[in-house]
PDB file of C-alpha atoms and ligand atoms in Angstrom:
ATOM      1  CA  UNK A   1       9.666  54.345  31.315  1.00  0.00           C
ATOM      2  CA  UNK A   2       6.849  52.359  30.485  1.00  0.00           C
ATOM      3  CA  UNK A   3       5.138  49.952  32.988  1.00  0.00           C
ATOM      4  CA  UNK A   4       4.767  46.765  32.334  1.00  0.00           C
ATOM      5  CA  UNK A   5       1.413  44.783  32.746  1.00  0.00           C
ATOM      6  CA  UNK A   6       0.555  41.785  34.817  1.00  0.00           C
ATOM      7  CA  UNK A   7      -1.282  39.834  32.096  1.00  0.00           C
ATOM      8  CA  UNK A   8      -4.686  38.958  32.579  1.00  0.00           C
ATOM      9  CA  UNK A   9      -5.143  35.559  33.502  1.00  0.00           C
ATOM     10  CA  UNK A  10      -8.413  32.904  32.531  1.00  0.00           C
ATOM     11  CA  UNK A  11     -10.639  33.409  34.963  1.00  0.00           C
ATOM     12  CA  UNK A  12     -10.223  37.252  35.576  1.00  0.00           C
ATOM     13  CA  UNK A  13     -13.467  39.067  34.586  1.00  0.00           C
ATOM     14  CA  UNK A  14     -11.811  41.216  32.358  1.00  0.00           C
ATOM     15  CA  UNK A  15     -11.237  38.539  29.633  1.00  0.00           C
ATOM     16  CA  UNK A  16     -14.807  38.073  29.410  1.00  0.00           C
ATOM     17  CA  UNK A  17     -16.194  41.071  28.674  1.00  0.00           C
ATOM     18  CA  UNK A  18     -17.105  43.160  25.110  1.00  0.00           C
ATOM     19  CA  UNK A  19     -14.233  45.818  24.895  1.00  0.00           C
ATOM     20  CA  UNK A  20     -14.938  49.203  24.306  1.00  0.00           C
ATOM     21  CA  UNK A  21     -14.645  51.242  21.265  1.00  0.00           C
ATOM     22  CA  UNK A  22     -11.929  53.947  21.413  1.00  0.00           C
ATOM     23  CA  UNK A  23     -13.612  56.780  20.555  1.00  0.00           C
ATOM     24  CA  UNK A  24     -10.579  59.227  20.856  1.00  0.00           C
ATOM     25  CA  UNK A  25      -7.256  57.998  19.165  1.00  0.00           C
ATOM     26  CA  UNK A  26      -4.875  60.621  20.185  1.00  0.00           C
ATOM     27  CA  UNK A  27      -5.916  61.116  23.805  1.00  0.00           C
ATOM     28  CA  UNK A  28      -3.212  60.622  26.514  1.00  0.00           C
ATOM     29  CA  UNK A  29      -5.074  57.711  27.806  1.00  0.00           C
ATOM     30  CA  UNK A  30      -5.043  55.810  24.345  1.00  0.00           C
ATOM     31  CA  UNK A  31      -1.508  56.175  23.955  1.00  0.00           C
ATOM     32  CA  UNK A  32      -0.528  54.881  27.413  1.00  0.00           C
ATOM     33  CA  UNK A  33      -2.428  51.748  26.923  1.00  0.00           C
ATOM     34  CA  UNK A  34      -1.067  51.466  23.375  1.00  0.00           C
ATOM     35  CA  UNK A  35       2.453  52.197  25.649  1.00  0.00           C
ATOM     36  CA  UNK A  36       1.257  49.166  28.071  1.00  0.00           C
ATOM     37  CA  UNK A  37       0.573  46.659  25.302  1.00  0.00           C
ATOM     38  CA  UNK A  38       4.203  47.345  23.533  1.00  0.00           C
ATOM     39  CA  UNK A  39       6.159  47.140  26.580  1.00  0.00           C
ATOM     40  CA  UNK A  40       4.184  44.379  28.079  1.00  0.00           C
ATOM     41  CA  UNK A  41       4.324  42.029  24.456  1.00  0.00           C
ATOM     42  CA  UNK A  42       8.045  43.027  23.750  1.00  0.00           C
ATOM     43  CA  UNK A  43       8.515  40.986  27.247  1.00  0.00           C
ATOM     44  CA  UNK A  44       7.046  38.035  26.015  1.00  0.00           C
ATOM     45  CA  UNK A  45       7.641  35.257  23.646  1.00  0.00           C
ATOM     46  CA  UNK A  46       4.102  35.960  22.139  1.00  0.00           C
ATOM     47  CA  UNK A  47       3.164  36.966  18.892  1.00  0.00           C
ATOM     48  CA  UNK A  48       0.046  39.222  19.680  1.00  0.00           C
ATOM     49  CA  UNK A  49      -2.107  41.128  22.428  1.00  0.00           C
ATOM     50  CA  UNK A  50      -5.314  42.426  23.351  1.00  0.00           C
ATOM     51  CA  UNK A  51      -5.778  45.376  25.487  1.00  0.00           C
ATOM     52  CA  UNK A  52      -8.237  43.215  27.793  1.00  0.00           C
ATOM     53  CA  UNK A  53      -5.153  41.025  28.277  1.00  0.00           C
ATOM     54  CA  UNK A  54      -3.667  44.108  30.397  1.00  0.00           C
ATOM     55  CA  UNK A  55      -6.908  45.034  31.855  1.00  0.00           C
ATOM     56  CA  UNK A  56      -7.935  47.385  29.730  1.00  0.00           C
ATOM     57  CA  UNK A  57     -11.435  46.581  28.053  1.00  0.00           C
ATOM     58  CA  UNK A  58     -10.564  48.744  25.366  1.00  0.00           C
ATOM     59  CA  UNK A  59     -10.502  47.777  21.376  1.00  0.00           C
ATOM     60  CA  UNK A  60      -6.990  48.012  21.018  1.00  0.00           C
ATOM     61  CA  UNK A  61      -4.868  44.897  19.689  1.00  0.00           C
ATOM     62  CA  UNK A  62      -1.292  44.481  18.335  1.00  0.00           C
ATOM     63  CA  UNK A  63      -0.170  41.972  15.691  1.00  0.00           C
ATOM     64  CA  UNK A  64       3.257  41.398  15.920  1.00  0.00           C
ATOM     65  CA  UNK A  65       3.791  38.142  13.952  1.00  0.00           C
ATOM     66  CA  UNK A  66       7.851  37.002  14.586  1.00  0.00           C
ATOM     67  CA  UNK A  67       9.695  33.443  15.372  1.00  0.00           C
ATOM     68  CA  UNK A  68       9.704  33.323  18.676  1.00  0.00           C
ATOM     69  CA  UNK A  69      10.478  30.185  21.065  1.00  0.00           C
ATOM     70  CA  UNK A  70       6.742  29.600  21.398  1.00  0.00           C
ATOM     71  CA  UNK A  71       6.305  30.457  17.868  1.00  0.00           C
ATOM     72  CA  UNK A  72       9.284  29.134  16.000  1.00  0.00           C
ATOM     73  CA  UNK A  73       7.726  29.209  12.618  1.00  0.00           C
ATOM     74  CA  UNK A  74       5.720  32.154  12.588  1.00  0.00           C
ATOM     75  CA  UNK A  75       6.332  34.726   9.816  1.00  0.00           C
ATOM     76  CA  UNK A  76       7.702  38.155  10.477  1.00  0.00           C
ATOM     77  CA  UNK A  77       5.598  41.178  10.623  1.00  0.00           C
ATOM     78  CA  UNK A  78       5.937  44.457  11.637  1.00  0.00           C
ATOM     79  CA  UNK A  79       4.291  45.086  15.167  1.00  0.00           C
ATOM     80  CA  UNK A  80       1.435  46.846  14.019  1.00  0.00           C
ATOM     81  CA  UNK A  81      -0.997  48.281  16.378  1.00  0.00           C
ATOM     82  CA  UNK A  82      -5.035  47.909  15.491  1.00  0.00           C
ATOM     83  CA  UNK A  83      -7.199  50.270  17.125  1.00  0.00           C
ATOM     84  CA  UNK A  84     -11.216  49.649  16.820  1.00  0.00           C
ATOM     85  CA  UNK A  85     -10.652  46.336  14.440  1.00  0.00           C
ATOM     86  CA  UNK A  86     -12.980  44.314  12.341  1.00  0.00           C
ATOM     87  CA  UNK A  87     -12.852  42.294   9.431  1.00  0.00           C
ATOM     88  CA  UNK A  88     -14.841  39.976   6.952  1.00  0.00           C
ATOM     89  CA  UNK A  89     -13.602  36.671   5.507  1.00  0.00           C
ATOM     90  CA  UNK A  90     -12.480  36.593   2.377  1.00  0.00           C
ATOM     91  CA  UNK A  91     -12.568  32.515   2.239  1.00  0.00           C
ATOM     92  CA  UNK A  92     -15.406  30.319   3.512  1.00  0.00           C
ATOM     93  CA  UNK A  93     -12.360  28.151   4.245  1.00  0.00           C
ATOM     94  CA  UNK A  94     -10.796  27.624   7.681  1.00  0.00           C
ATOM     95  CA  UNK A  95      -8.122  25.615   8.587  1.00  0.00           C
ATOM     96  CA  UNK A  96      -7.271  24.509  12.108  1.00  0.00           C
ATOM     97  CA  UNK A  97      -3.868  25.579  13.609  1.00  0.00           C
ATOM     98  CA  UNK A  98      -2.099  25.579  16.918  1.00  0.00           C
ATOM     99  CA  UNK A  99      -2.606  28.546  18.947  1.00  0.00           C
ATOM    100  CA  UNK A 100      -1.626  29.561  22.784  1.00  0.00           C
ATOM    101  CA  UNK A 101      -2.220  32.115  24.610  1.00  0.00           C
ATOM    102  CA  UNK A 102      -0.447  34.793  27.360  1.00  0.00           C
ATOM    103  CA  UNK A 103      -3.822  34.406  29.585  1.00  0.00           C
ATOM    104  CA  UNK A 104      -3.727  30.779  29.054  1.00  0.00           C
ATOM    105  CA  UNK A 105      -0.173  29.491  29.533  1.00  0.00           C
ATOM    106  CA  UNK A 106       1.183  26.040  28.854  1.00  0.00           C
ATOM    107  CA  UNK A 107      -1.781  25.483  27.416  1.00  0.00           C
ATOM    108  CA  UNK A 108      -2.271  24.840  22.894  1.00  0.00           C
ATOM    109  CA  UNK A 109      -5.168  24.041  20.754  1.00  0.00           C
ATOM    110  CA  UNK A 110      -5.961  23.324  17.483  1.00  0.00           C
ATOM    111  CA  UNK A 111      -8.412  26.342  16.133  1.00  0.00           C
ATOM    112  CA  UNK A 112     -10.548  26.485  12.645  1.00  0.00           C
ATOM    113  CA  UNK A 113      -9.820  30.062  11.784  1.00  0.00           C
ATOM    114  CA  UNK A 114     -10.338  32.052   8.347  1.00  0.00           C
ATOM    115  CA  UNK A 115      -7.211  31.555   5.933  1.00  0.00           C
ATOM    116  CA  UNK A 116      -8.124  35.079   4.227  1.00  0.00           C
ATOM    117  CA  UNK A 117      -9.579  37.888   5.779  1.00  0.00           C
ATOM    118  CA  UNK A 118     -10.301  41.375   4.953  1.00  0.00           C
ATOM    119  CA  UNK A 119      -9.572  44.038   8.026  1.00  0.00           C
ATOM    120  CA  UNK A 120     -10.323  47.556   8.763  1.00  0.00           C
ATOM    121  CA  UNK A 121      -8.874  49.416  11.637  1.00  0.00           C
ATOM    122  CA  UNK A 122      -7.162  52.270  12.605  1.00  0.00           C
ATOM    123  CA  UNK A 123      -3.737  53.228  13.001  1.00  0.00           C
ATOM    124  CA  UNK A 124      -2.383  55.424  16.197  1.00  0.00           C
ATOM    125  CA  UNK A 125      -2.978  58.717  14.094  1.00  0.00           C
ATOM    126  CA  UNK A 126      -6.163  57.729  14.133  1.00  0.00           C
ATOM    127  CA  UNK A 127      -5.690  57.023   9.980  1.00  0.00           C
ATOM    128  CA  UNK A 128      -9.022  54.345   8.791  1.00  0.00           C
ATOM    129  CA  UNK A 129      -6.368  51.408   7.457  1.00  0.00           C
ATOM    130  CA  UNK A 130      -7.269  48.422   4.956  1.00  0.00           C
ATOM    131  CA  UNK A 131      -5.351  45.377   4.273  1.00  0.00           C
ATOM    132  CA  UNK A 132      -5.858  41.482   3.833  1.00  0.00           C
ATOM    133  CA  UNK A 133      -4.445  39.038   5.457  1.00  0.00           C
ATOM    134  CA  UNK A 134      -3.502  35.590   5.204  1.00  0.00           C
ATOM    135  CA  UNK A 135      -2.316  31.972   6.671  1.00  0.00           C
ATOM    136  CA  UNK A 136      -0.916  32.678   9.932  1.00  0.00           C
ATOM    137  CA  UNK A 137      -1.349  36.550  10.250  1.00  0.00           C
ATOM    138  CA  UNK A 138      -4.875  36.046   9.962  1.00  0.00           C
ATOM    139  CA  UNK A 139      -4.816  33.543  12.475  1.00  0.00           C
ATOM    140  CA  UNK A 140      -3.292  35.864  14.678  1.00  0.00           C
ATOM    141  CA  UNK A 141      -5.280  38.786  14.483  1.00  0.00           C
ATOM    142  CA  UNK A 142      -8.737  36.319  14.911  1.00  0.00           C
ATOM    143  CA  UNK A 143      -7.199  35.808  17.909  1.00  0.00           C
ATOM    144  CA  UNK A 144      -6.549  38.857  19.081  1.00  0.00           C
ATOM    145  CA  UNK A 145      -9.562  40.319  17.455  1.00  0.00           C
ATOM    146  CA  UNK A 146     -11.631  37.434  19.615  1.00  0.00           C
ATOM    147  CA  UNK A 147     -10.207  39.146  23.155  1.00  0.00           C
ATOM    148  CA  UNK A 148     -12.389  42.551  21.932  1.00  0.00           C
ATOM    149  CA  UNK A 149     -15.379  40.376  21.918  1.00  0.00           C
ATOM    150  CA  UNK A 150     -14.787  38.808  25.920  1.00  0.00           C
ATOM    151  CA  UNK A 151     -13.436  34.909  24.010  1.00  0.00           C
ATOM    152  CA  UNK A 152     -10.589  33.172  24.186  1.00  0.00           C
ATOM    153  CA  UNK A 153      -9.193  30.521  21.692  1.00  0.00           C
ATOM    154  CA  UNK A 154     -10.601  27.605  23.515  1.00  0.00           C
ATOM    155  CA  UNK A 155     -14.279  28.426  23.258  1.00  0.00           C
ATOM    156  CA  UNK A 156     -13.630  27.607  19.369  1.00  0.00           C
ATOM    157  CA  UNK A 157     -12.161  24.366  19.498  1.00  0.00           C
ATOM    158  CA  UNK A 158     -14.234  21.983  17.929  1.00  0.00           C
ATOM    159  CA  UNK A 159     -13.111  18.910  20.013  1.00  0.00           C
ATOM    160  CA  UNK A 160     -11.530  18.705  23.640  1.00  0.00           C
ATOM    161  CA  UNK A 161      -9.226  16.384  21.619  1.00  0.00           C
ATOM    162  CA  UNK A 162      -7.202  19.535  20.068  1.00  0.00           C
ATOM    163  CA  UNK A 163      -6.803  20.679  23.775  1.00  0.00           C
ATOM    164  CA  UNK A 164      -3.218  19.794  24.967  1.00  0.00           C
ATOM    165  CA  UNK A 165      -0.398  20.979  27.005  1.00  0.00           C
ATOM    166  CA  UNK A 166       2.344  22.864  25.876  1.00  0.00           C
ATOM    167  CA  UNK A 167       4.962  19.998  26.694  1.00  0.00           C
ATOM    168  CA  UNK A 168       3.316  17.821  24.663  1.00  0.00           C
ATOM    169  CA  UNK A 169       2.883  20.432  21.761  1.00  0.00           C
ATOM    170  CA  UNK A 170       6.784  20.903  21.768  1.00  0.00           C
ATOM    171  CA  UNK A 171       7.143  17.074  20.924  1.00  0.00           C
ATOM    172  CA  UNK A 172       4.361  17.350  17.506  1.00  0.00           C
ATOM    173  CA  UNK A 173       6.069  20.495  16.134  1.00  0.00           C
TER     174      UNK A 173
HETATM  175 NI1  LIG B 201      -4.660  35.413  23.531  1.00  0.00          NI
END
């Protein structure tokens, strides 16, 4: 049985800080905190996570784009798990949409994010994996990608205007 993970709130250290490369896929430890981030996200209503998010400052992410309550209109995806990410846009063209976050809760923001990108990670057999993505997706995994690199979503709002609380986000969507 898997444990689950307190989630790593603002303000914890953690969240802050440039993750580390995984320099051995297979090892026992990389699959136990790919372990923590499935069992921890599969409790939550969220559509991705970042392996700082469970204290582990570690470049590990999962995309798991699905409607969920906080997400009602989010594509589906398979959960796909993203070891050592990057990517390059594909689009000088960003678009601001709402994001929230597990370490930020009842909190959303609007967030200018690339509407194409081009990624490169790789998978838990330690497989080099290319793909694009788009819209939404790509929002997500800026997001999550963003956690690797010690931000969160609200150091790229462009106004304290696109800050607002999740009650009030409810009533616009
Ligand atoms: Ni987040």
């Amino acid at each position: 049985m898997t444990e689950l993970r307190d989630i790593a709130q603002l303000g914890a250290k953690v969240l802050r800080l440039q993750a580390e490369a995984v320099t051995d896929v297979r090892s026992e430890e990389t699959r136990l905190v790919i372990a923590a981030l499935q069992a921890t996200l599969a409790n939550t209503q969220g559509v991705g996570i970042a392996a700082p998010q469970i204290s582990e400052s570690t470049q590990i992410i999962i995309v798991a784009s699905r409607s969920t309550a906080r997400y009602p209109s989010a594509p589906l995806m398979p959960a796909t798990v993203m070891i050592n990410p990057r990517f390059a846009p594909l689009t000088e063209h960003k678009e601001k949409g709402w994001e929230g976050c597990l370490s930020i809760p009842s909190i959303r923001a609007l967030v200018p994010r690339y509407t194409a990108i081009k990624i490169h990670y790789l998978d838990e057999q330690g497989t080099e994996q290319t793909t694009e993505l788009h819209d939404f997706v790509a929002r997500v995994f800026q997001h999550e990608f963003d956690h690797l690199q010690g931000k969160v979503f609200l150091d790229s709002v462009e106004n304290n205007q696109d800050i607002v609380a999740e009650s009030e986000y409810f009533k616009l969507v």
